[in-house]
Coordinates of C-alpha atoms in Angstrom, one line a residue:
Chain X
M1 CA 0.0 0.0 0.0
S2 CA 2.8 2.4 0.8
G3 CA 4.2 1.8 -2.7
L4 CA 0.9 2.5 -4.3
L5 CA 0.5 5.7 -2.3
G6 CA 4.1 6.6 -3.2
V7 CA 3.4 6.2 -6.9
A8 CA 0.2 8.3 -6.4
A9 CA 2.1 11.1 -4.7
A10 CA 4.8 11.2 -7.3
E11 CA 2.3 11.2 -10.2
F12 CA 0.3 14.0 -8.5
R13 CA 3.5 16.0 -8.2
I14 CA 4.3 15.4 -11.9
A15 CA 0.7 16.5 -12.8
I16 CA 1.3 19.8 -10.9
R17 CA 4.7 20.4 -12.5
N18 CA 3.4 19.6 -16.0
R19 CA 0.7 22.3 -15.4
W20 CA -2.1 19.8 -15.9
V21 CA -3.7 20.8 -12.6
T22 CA -3.6 24.5 -13.5
V23 CA -4.9 23.9 -17.0
L24 CA -7.8 21.7 -16.0
V25 CA -8.8 24.0 -13.1
V26 CA -8.8 27.1 -15.2
L27 CA -10.7 25.3 -17.9
M28 CA -13.4 24.2 -15.5
L29 CA -13.6 27.6 -13.9
L30 CA -14.1 29.4 -17.2
F31 CA -16.7 27.0 -18.5
S32 CA -18.6 27.1 -15.2
L33 CA -18.6 30.9 -15.1
V34 CA -19.8 31.2 -18.7
L35 CA -22.6 28.6 -18.1
S36 CA -23.7 30.4 -14.9
A37 CA -23.9 33.7 -16.7
A38 CA -25.7 32.2 -19.7
G39 CA -28.1 30.2 -17.4
S40 CA -29.5 33.3 -15.7
A41 CA -31.8 34.1 -18.6
P42 CA -34.2 31.1 -18.8
S43 CA -34.5 30.4 -15.1
G44 CA -37.4 32.8 -14.5
E45 CA -39.6 31.4 -17.2
L46 CA -39.1 27.7 -16.0
G47 CA -39.6 28.3 -12.4
A48 CA -36.6 26.2 -11.4
D49 CA -34.0 27.6 -9.0
R50 CA -30.8 29.0 -10.5
L51 CA -28.5 26.2 -9.3
S52 CA -30.7 23.4 -10.8
V53 CA -30.6 25.2 -14.1
T54 CA -26.9 25.5 -13.9
V55 CA -26.6 21.8 -13.0
A56 CA -28.5 20.9 -16.2
S57 CA -26.1 23.1 -18.3
L58 CA -23.1 21.7 -16.4
T59 CA -24.2 18.2 -17.2
G60 CA -24.3 18.9 -20.9
L61 CA -20.8 20.4 -20.6
A62 CA -19.4 17.6 -18.4
V63 CA -20.4 14.9 -20.9
Y64 CA -17.9 16.4 -23.3
L65 CA -15.3 17.8 -21.0
I66 CA -14.8 15.1 -18.4
P67 CA -14.0 12.3 -20.9
L68 CA -11.6 14.6 -22.7
M69 CA -9.8 15.7 -19.5
A70 CA -9.6 12.1 -18.3
L71 CA -8.1 10.9 -21.6
L72 CA -5.6 13.8 -21.6
L73 CA -4.5 12.8 -18.1
S74 CA -4.2 9.1 -18.8
F75 CA -3.0 8.5 -22.4
D76 CA 0.7 9.0 -21.4
A77 CA 0.6 6.9 -18.2
I78 CA 2.2 3.8 -19.6
A79 CA 3.3 4.7 -23.1
G80 CA 5.1 7.7 -21.7
D81 CA 7.1 5.7 -19.2
R82 CA 7.9 3.2 -21.9
D83 CA 9.1 6.0 -24.3
R84 CA 11.2 7.6 -21.6
G85 CA 12.7 4.2 -20.6
T86 CA 11.5 4.5 -17.0
L87 CA 9.0 1.6 -17.2
A88 CA 11.4 -1.3 -17.1
L89 CA 13.0 -0.2 -13.9
L90 CA 9.6 0.5 -12.2
L91 CA 8.4 -3.0 -13.1
T92 CA 11.4 -4.6 -11.4
Y93 CA 10.2 -3.2 -8.1
P94 CA 8.0 -5.4 -5.9
L95 CA 4.8 -3.3 -6.6
S96 CA 2.5 -5.3 -9.0
R97 CA 1.4 -3.9 -12.3
P98 CA -2.3 -3.3 -11.1
G99 CA -0.8 -1.6 -8.1
L100 CA 1.3 0.7 -10.2
L101 CA -1.7 1.5 -12.4
L102 CA -4.0 2.1 -9.4
G103 CA -1.4 4.5 -7.9
K104 CA -1.4 6.6 -11.1
F105 CA -5.2 6.4 -11.1
L106 CA -5.5 7.7 -7.6
A107 CA -3.3 10.7 -8.6
H108 CA -5.2 11.4 -11.8
L109 CA -8.6 11.1 -10.2
T110 CA -7.5 13.6 -7.5
V111 CA -6.5 16.0 -10.2
L112 CA -9.9 15.6 -11.9
G113 CA -11.6 16.0 -8.5
I114 CA -9.8 19.3 -7.8
A115 CA -10.8 20.7 -11.2
L116 CA -14.4 19.6 -10.8
L117 CA -14.6 21.1 -7.3
A118 CA -13.2 24.4 -8.6
G119 CA -15.7 24.5 -11.5
Y120 CA -18.8 23.2 -9.8
G121 CA -18.0 25.2 -6.6
T122 CA -17.8 28.4 -8.7
A123 CA -21.1 27.6 -10.3
A124 CA -22.7 27.0 -6.9
A125 CA -21.3 30.3 -5.5
A126 CA -22.5 32.2 -8.5
A127 CA -26.0 30.7 -8.2
F128 CA -26.2 31.5 -4.4
A129 CA -25.1 35.1 -5.0
T130 CA -28.1 35.8 -7.2
D131 CA -30.8 33.4 -6.1
G132 CA -31.8 32.8 -2.4
T133 CA -33.6 29.5 -3.3
A134 CA -30.5 28.0 -4.9
A135 CA -30.2 25.5 -2.0
A136 CA -32.7 23.3 -3.8
G137 CA -30.0 22.7 -6.4
L138 CA -27.4 21.4 -4.0
A139 CA -28.5 17.8 -4.1
P140 CA -28.4 17.6 -7.9
L141 CA -25.0 19.4 -7.9
F142 CA -23.6 16.8 -5.4
R143 CA -25.0 14.0 -7.6
L144 CA -23.4 15.6 -10.6
F145 CA -20.0 15.7 -8.7
W146 CA -19.8 12.1 -7.8
S147 CA -21.2 10.8 -11.0
S148 CA -18.6 13.0 -12.8
L149 CA -15.9 11.2 -10.9
L150 CA -17.3 7.9 -12.0
L151 CA -17.4 9.1 -15.6
G152 CA -13.8 10.4 -15.2
A153 CA -12.7 7.0 -13.7
T154 CA -14.2 5.2 -16.7
F155 CA -12.3 7.3 -19.2
L156 CA -9.1 7.2 -17.2
G157 CA -9.3 3.4 -17.4
I158 CA -10.0 3.6 -21.1
G159 CA -7.1 6.0 -21.5
Y160 CA -4.8 3.5 -19.6
S161 CA -5.9 0.7 -21.9
A162 CA -5.0 2.8 -25.0
S163 CA -1.7 3.8 -23.3
A164 CA -0.8 0.1 -22.7
M165 CA -1.8 -1.0 -26.2
A166 CA 0.1 1.8 -28.0
K167 CA 3.8 1.3 -28.7
R168 CA 4.5 5.0 -28.4
S169 CA 3.2 8.1 -26.6
G170 CA 2.1 9.8 -29.9
T171 CA 0.1 6.7 -30.9
A172 CA -1.6 6.7 -27.5
A173 CA -2.5 10.4 -27.9
S174 CA -4.1 9.9 -31.3
M175 CA -5.9 6.8 -29.9
A176 CA -7.3 8.9 -27.0
I177 CA -8.6 11.6 -29.4
G178 CA -10.2 8.8 -31.6
I179 CA -11.9 7.2 -28.6
W180 CA -13.3 10.6 -27.5
L181 CA -14.6 11.4 -31.0
L182 CA -16.1 7.9 -31.4
L183 CA -17.8 7.5 -27.9
I184 CA -18.7 11.1 -27.2
V185 CA -19.5 12.7 -30.6
L186 CA -20.1 10.2 -33.3
F187 CA -22.0 7.7 -31.1
D188 CA -24.7 10.1 -30.3
L189 CA -24.9 11.4 -33.9
A190 CA -25.3 7.9 -35.3
L191 CA -28.0 7.1 -32.7
L192 CA -29.9 10.3 -33.5
S193 CA -29.8 9.6 -37.2
A194 CA -30.9 6.0 -36.6
V195 CA -33.8 7.3 -34.5
V196 CA -34.8 9.8 -37.1
A197 CA -34.7 7.1 -39.9
D198 CA -36.6 4.6 -37.7
D199 CA -39.4 7.1 -37.1
G200 CA -40.8 5.6 -33.9
G201 CA -40.3 1.9 -34.9
T202 CA -38.9 -1.0 -32.8
F203 CA -35.4 0.4 -32.9
T204 CA -36.5 3.6 -31.1
T205 CA -38.6 1.8 -28.5
A206 CA -36.6 -1.5 -27.9
V207 CA -33.0 -1.1 -29.0
F208 CA -32.2 2.6 -28.6
P209 CA -32.4 2.8 -24.8
W210 CA -29.9 0.0 -24.4
F211 CA -27.5 1.7 -26.7
L212 CA -27.8 4.8 -24.6
L213 CA -27.2 2.8 -21.4
G214 CA -24.2 1.1 -23.0
N215 CA -22.3 4.3 -23.5
P216 CA -20.9 5.6 -20.2
A217 CA -21.3 9.3 -21.3
D218 CA -24.9 8.9 -22.2
A219 CA -25.6 6.9 -19.0
F220 CA -24.1 9.8 -17.1
R221 CA -26.3 12.4 -18.9
L222 CA -29.4 10.2 -18.4
F223 CA -28.7 9.7 -14.7
N224 CA -28.2 13.4 -14.0
L225 CA -31.1 14.7 -16.1
A226 CA -33.7 12.1 -15.2
A227 CA -33.8 13.2 -11.6
S228 CA -33.4 16.9 -12.3
D229 CA -36.3 19.4 -12.2
A230 CA -34.7 21.0 -15.2
T231 CA -35.1 18.0 -17.5
A232 CA -37.2 20.2 -19.8
L233 CA -33.9 21.9 -20.7
A234 CA -32.4 18.7 -21.9
A235 CA -32.4 18.4 -25.7
G236 CA -31.7 15.8 -28.2
V237 CA -30.7 12.3 -27.2
A238 CA -31.3 12.8 -23.5
G239 CA -34.8 14.3 -24.1
A240 CA -35.7 11.4 -26.3
A241 CA -34.8 8.8 -23.8
S242 CA -36.3 10.3 -20.7
A243 CA -38.2 7.1 -20.1
I244 CA -35.1 5.2 -19.0
P245 CA -35.1 4.8 -15.2
S246 CA -32.2 6.4 -13.5
L247 CA -31.3 3.2 -11.6
Q248 CA -30.3 1.5 -14.8
A249 CA -28.2 4.5 -15.8
L250 CA -26.5 4.4 -12.4
A251 CA -25.8 0.7 -12.8
S252 CA -24.1 1.5 -16.1
L253 CA -22.1 4.3 -14.5
L254 CA -20.9 2.0 -11.8
L255 CA -20.1 -0.9 -14.1
W256 CA -18.1 1.1 -16.6
P257 CA -15.1 1.9 -14.4
L258 CA -14.8 -1.8 -13.5
L259 CA -14.9 -2.8 -17.1
A260 CA -12.4 -0.1 -18.2
F261 CA -9.9 -1.2 -15.5
F262 CA -10.4 -4.8 -16.4
L263 CA -9.4 -3.8 -19.9
A264 CA -6.5 -1.7 -18.7
F265 CA -5.1 -4.4 -16.5
A266 CA -5.4 -7.0 -19.3
A267 CA -3.6 -4.7 -21.7
F268 CA -0.9 -3.7 -19.2
R269 CA -0.1 -7.3 -18.4
K270 CA 0.9 -7.9 -22.0
V271 CA 3.3 -4.9 -22.1
T272 CA 7.0 -5.8 -22.3
P273 CA 9.1 -2.7 -21.5
Chain B
M1 CA 22.6 -20.4 0.3
P2 CA 20.4 -19.7 -2.7
D3 CA 22.0 -18.6 -5.9
L4 CA 21.0 -17.3 -9.3
K5 CA 20.7 -20.4 -11.5
L6 CA 19.9 -20.5 -15.2
S7 CA 19.7 -23.7 -17.1
A8 CA 19.2 -24.2 -20.9
V9 CA 17.5 -20.8 -21.2
T10 CA 16.6 -20.0 -24.8
K11 CA 15.0 -16.8 -26.2
R12 CA 14.1 -16.0 -29.8
F13 CA 12.8 -12.8 -31.3
D14 CA 10.9 -13.4 -34.6
G15 CA 12.9 -16.4 -35.3
V16 CA 16.3 -14.8 -34.5
T17 CA 18.0 -16.5 -31.6
A18 CA 18.9 -14.1 -28.9
L19 CA 19.9 -16.7 -26.3
E20 CA 20.7 -20.3 -27.0
E21 CA 20.6 -22.9 -24.3
L22 CA 22.3 -20.7 -21.7
T23 CA 23.3 -22.3 -18.5
L24 CA 25.1 -20.3 -15.7
T25 CA 25.2 -19.7 -12.0
V26 CA 26.0 -16.7 -9.9
K27 CA 26.6 -17.6 -6.3
A28 CA 25.8 -15.5 -3.3
G29 CA 28.7 -13.2 -2.6
E30 CA 30.1 -13.6 -6.1
R31 CA 30.8 -10.7 -8.5
V32 CA 30.3 -11.9 -12.0
A33 CA 30.9 -9.9 -15.1
L34 CA 29.0 -10.5 -18.3
L35 CA 30.8 -9.4 -21.4
G36 CA 29.8 -9.3 -25.0
H37 CA 29.4 -7.0 -28.1
N38 CA 26.3 -5.0 -28.7
G39 CA 23.5 -7.5 -29.5
A40 CA 25.3 -10.5 -27.9
G41 CA 22.3 -11.0 -25.6
K42 CA 23.5 -9.3 -22.4
S43 CA 20.5 -7.1 -21.9
T44 CA 18.1 -9.8 -23.0
L45 CA 19.6 -12.2 -20.4
M46 CA 19.2 -9.6 -17.7
K47 CA 15.6 -8.8 -18.6
I48 CA 14.7 -12.5 -18.6
V49 CA 16.2 -12.9 -15.1
L50 CA 14.2 -9.9 -13.9
G51 CA 11.0 -11.3 -15.4
L52 CA 10.6 -8.3 -17.8
L53 CA 10.8 -10.7 -20.8
P54 CA 9.5 -14.3 -20.8
A55 CA 12.0 -17.0 -21.8
D56 CA 11.0 -19.4 -24.6
A57 CA 12.6 -22.4 -22.8
G58 CA 14.7 -23.2 -19.8
V59 CA 14.6 -22.9 -16.0
I60 CA 15.5 -19.8 -14.0
D61 CA 15.9 -19.8 -10.2
V62 CA 16.3 -16.3 -8.7
M63 CA 17.8 -16.8 -5.3
G64 CA 15.2 -19.5 -4.5
A65 CA 12.2 -17.6 -6.0
A66 CA 10.4 -17.9 -9.3
C67 CA 11.7 -15.3 -11.8
G68 CA 9.5 -12.2 -12.0
S69 CA 7.5 -13.2 -8.9
R70 CA 7.0 -10.6 -6.2
A71 CA 9.4 -12.5 -3.9
A72 CA 12.1 -12.4 -6.6
R73 CA 11.5 -8.7 -7.3
A74 CA 11.9 -8.0 -3.5
L75 CA 15.3 -9.6 -3.6
C76 CA 16.6 -8.1 -6.8
A77 CA 17.9 -4.7 -7.7
Y78 CA 18.4 -3.6 -11.3
L79 CA 20.2 -0.8 -13.1
P80 CA 19.1 -0.6 -16.7
E81 CA 21.4 0.4 -19.5
N82 CA 21.0 4.2 -20.1
V83 CA 18.9 4.5 -17.0
A84 CA 16.2 7.2 -17.2
F85 CA 13.8 8.9 -14.7
H86 CA 11.0 11.3 -14.9
P87 CA 12.5 14.7 -15.6
A88 CA 9.9 16.6 -13.5
L89 CA 10.9 14.9 -10.2
S90 CA 13.9 15.8 -8.1
G91 CA 16.6 13.2 -7.4
L92 CA 15.4 13.2 -3.8
E93 CA 11.7 12.7 -4.7
Q94 CA 12.6 10.0 -7.1
L95 CA 14.7 8.1 -4.6
Q96 CA 12.0 8.5 -1.9
L97 CA 9.5 6.8 -4.3
F98 CA 11.9 3.9 -4.9
L99 CA 12.4 3.6 -1.1
K100 CA 8.6 3.4 -0.5
L101 CA 8.3 0.8 -3.3
R102 CA 10.8 -1.3 -1.4
R103 CA 9.1 -0.6 2.0
Q104 CA 12.1 1.3 3.3
P105 CA 11.9 4.6 5.2
P106 CA 12.0 7.5 2.7
R107 CA 14.2 9.5 5.0
A108 CA 17.1 7.3 3.9
A109 CA 17.1 9.0 0.5
L110 CA 19.4 11.9 1.3
G111 CA 22.0 9.6 2.8
L112 CA 21.9 7.3 -0.3
L113 CA 22.3 10.3 -2.6
E114 CA 25.2 11.6 -0.6
S115 CA 26.9 8.1 -0.8
V116 CA 26.9 8.5 -4.6
G117 CA 27.9 12.2 -4.6
L118 CA 24.5 13.7 -5.4
G119 CA 23.9 15.3 -2.0
E120 CA 24.1 18.8 -3.4
A121 CA 21.9 18.1 -6.4
A122 CA 19.3 16.2 -4.4
R123 CA 16.6 18.9 -4.7
R124 CA 17.3 19.7 -8.3
R125 CA 15.0 18.3 -11.0
I126 CA 16.4 15.2 -12.8
G127 CA 15.8 17.0 -16.1
T128 CA 18.8 19.2 -15.2
Y129 CA 21.1 16.2 -14.4
S130 CA 24.0 15.2 -16.6
K131 CA 24.3 11.6 -17.9
G132 CA 26.8 10.8 -15.2
M133 CA 24.5 12.2 -12.5
R134 CA 21.6 10.1 -13.8
Q135 CA 23.9 7.1 -13.7
R136 CA 24.8 7.7 -10.1
L137 CA 21.1 8.1 -9.2
G138 CA 20.5 4.8 -10.9
L139 CA 23.2 3.2 -8.8
A140 CA 21.8 4.8 -5.6
Q141 CA 18.4 3.1 -6.3
A142 CA 20.1 -0.2 -6.9
F143 CA 21.7 -0.1 -3.5
I144 CA 18.4 0.3 -1.6
G145 CA 17.7 -2.2 1.1
K146 CA 20.6 -4.7 0.9
P147 CA 19.5 -6.6 -2.3
K148 CA 20.4 -10.3 -2.5
L149 CA 20.9 -10.1 -6.3
L150 CA 22.1 -7.1 -8.2
I151 CA 21.6 -7.0 -12.0
L152 CA 23.6 -4.1 -13.4
D153 CA 23.6 -3.3 -17.1
E154 CA 26.7 -1.3 -17.9
P155 CA 26.9 0.3 -14.5
T156 CA 30.1 2.2 -15.1
S157 CA 29.2 3.9 -18.3
G158 CA 29.3 7.7 -18.0
L159 CA 31.2 7.5 -14.7
D160 CA 34.5 9.3 -14.2
P161 CA 37.5 7.2 -12.9
V162 CA 37.0 8.3 -9.2
S163 CA 33.2 7.5 -9.2
R164 CA 34.0 4.2 -10.9
R165 CA 36.4 3.2 -8.1
D166 CA 33.8 4.3 -5.5
F167 CA 31.3 2.2 -7.3
Y168 CA 33.5 -0.9 -7.2
E169 CA 34.1 -0.3 -3.5
I170 CA 30.3 -0.3 -2.8
L171 CA 30.0 -3.5 -4.9
D172 CA 32.8 -5.2 -2.8
R173 CA 30.9 -4.3 0.4
L174 CA 27.6 -5.7 -0.9
A175 CA 29.3 -8.9 -2.2
A176 CA 31.0 -9.3 1.2
A177 CA 27.6 -9.0 2.8
G178 CA 26.4 -12.0 0.6
A179 CA 24.9 -10.3 -2.4
A180 CA 25.2 -12.0 -5.8
I181 CA 26.2 -9.5 -8.5
L182 CA 25.9 -9.8 -12.2
L183 CA 27.2 -6.8 -14.2
S184 CA 27.6 -6.3 -17.9
S185 CA 30.2 -4.5 -19.8
H186 CA 31.4 -3.9 -23.4
A187 CA 35.1 -4.5 -22.6
L188 CA 37.3 -6.3 -20.1
T189 CA 39.4 -3.1 -19.5
E190 CA 36.3 -1.4 -17.9
L191 CA 36.1 -4.0 -15.3
E192 CA 39.4 -3.1 -13.7
A193 CA 39.7 -6.8 -12.7
R194 CA 37.3 -6.2 -9.8
T195 CA 35.2 -9.2 -10.5
D196 CA 35.5 -12.9 -9.4
R197 CA 34.5 -14.5 -12.7
I198 CA 33.9 -13.5 -16.3
L199 CA 31.3 -14.7 -18.6
I200 CA 31.6 -13.9 -22.3
L201 CA 28.5 -14.0 -24.5
S202 CA 28.7 -14.2 -28.2
K203 CA 25.6 -14.4 -30.5
G204 CA 23.5 -15.6 -27.6
R205 CA 25.9 -18.4 -26.5
L206 CA 28.3 -18.6 -23.6
V207 CA 31.8 -18.8 -25.0
A208 CA 33.8 -18.4 -21.8
D209 CA 33.2 -18.8 -18.1
D210 CA 36.3 -18.4 -16.0
T211 CA 38.4 -16.2 -13.8
L212 CA 40.5 -13.5 -15.5
A213 CA 43.7 -15.6 -14.8
G214 CA 42.0 -18.7 -16.2
L215 CA 40.9 -16.8 -19.3
R216 CA 44.5 -15.6 -19.8
R217 CA 45.8 -19.1 -19.5
R218 CA 43.2 -20.7 -21.8
A219 CA 43.6 -18.0 -24.5
S220 CA 47.4 -18.7 -24.4
L221 CA 47.9 -15.6 -26.5
P222 CA 51.5 -14.7 -27.4
T223 CA 53.5 -12.3 -25.3
R224 CA 55.5 -9.5 -27.0
I225 CA 59.0 -8.7 -25.9
Q226 CA 60.5 -5.4 -27.0
I227 CA 64.3 -5.1 -26.8
A228 CA 66.3 -1.9 -27.0
A229 CA 69.7 -2.8 -28.4
R230 CA 72.9 -0.8 -27.8
P231 CA 73.8 1.5 -30.7
G232 CA 74.8 -0.5 -33.7
A233 CA 74.0 -3.8 -32.1
A234 CA 70.4 -4.1 -33.3
D235 CA 71.2 -6.4 -36.3
E236 CA 73.3 -8.7 -34.2
V237 CA 70.7 -9.0 -31.5
A238 CA 68.0 -9.7 -34.1
R239 CA 70.1 -12.4 -35.7
K240 CA 71.0 -14.1 -32.4
L241 CA 67.4 -14.1 -31.2
T242 CA 66.1 -14.9 -34.7
A243 CA 63.6 -12.1 -34.0
G244 CA 61.1 -10.9 -36.5
R245 CA 61.6 -7.3 -37.2
H246 CA 63.7 -4.5 -36.1
N247 CA 64.4 -0.8 -36.8
G248 CA 67.5 1.2 -35.9
V249 CA 67.7 0.1 -32.2
M250 CA 64.5 -1.8 -31.3
V251 CA 64.0 -5.5 -31.7
D252 CA 60.6 -7.1 -31.4
L253 CA 59.9 -10.7 -30.7
V254 CA 56.7 -12.6 -30.1
C255 CA 56.6 -15.8 -28.1
G256 CA 54.0 -18.2 -26.8
P257 CA 53.4 -18.5 -23.0
E258 CA 55.4 -21.8 -22.9
D259 CA 58.5 -20.2 -24.5
K260 CA 58.5 -17.1 -22.4
L261 CA 61.1 -18.2 -19.8
A262 CA 63.5 -19.7 -22.4
R263 CA 63.3 -16.5 -24.5
L264 CA 64.0 -14.4 -21.4
G265 CA 67.1 -16.6 -20.7
E266 CA 68.4 -16.0 -24.3
I267 CA 67.9 -12.2 -23.9
A268 CA 69.7 -12.2 -20.5
A269 CA 72.6 -13.9 -22.2
L270 CA 73.0 -11.0 -24.6
K271 CA 73.2 -8.4 -21.8
D272 CA 76.3 -6.8 -23.3
L273 CA 74.4 -5.9 -26.4
I274 CA 71.2 -4.8 -24.8
D275 CA 70.2 -1.5 -23.1
D276 CA 66.8 -2.5 -21.8
F277 CA 63.8 -4.8 -22.6
E278 CA 60.1 -4.8 -21.9
V279 CA 57.7 -7.7 -21.6
I280 CA 54.2 -6.8 -22.9
P281 CA 51.6 -9.4 -21.9
P282 CA 48.4 -9.8 -24.0
S283 CA 46.0 -7.0 -23.0
L284 CA 42.6 -7.5 -21.6
D285 CA 41.1 -6.4 -24.9
D286 CA 43.2 -9.0 -26.7
I287 CA 41.9 -11.7 -24.4
Y288 CA 38.3 -10.5 -24.8
N289 CA 38.6 -10.4 -28.6
H290 CA 40.0 -13.9 -28.6
F291 CA 37.0 -15.3 -26.9
S292 CA 34.2 -13.2 -28.4
R293 CA 35.4 -13.9 -31.9
K294 CA 35.7 -17.6 -31.3
E295 CA 33.2 -19.6 -33.2
A296 CA 29.9 -19.4 -31.3
S297 CA 29.4 -23.0 -32.2
C298 CA 31.8 -24.3 -29.6
P299 CA 30.4 -23.0 -26.2
V300 CA 31.9 -24.0 -22.9
S301 CA 30.6 -27.1 -21.4

């Protein structure tokens, strides 16, 4: 355990010195402030409190941003050590390969957590400053926070898998971008066009909800919007699938990190430094 | 006492043989040098012993533990060729991490760094270190926690002569405390005769396994004797000794180890014609070349 924590501490230090912590915190701060400012207009018409409205907007943002941040943090984890020639020496130490990966994971998840706290905290502060009833939005915001960590954990695991499979750091980077485009952007576009083409047929009613649950980012969006008062703000895919119970979405969110790490461990085991 | 034992270890990369039926032992307390050209299989052998690469065939016993197992890794220390570290960490932070990984108190880091002459650079980032400093940091991590087996891939590369001597002194202490040491090198001259036994690898086969004196004997390379004749006597000296070649005053002769004493007797008999003479034994490089160029098809038994 001390070895695992040692790896985590060193990785966290590296993330600070590589400016990852600064970059991600600033990114989250900026987006949260912009969304808080933009969210002030429709709240009066909908009757929801300011914070709940902001949570709905933050959910839409987090679906894109969290996977991207997690992949950026993780793509270099194994391929980078291999490129630098530091992996062989590390692997001769008594810490197991899963232990080494979990140490890095702990550090990267902490970095993500700090960025999320900064962003979501700013959004909450902005909502409270202008709306006395914003406390109603605290529960959805808390749910958004921990489900964001689960989504982040999933994409960290996926990033480690890519990092273990790639021979070089550059290959791992392009794999990470490809994964993001495929799972976050193209997946939803393909589903939407299928739903449009199906025009209310069996695909839309029987198959489509499972596809949504199968994608961790969509499950995250469903879980956060299903229980929110501000569901009416949700558009597109999430709006179309509002019938899916949030418990199933939560199950998907919980299973994905496990699956991602199973993949990462399996890929890392095959790596010869 | 458990040793490092390899028997009939074979490794192939895409059909090319890297190691062929390799059998060797490194006993506890023994310092063994592994020599060979680039591509002879030294690093491959080390990575197999460390469990970083799987062997295709053969049995490996790492001080009584299965190779690559957690128990084996806890007993083993490794210094890779061209050792590298994360440039963003300081030497101190990097060594503290290595200490934690070996379940040793991290406060020992500064003392270890001082023992390899990095005390002043301890808090500087490794990105600013020279190659020699990185090498010394690599040595410091290999000395953590009294390892039972040290696998050192070209440990003296990039070290200045003083650091090199310090390094061998630390090795002597570790070996005296019972550690088995396997270190690789390109050339015999770099070893400064500070090892107990020498293994020479050529094209994945073991072509020599002996002490330096034993290798010298078995190679039976000729000794050169250089004689400085008195002015005008060079021709006569050359004729009387039936020596090969001479210039104005120097006479060179080459003799096998068995003729050495007889030849010296002949030279002594000509003392009125000779100013001085010098016996030049085969150099370490000559011996190494002799074995590494031997046909790889006749390995030692």
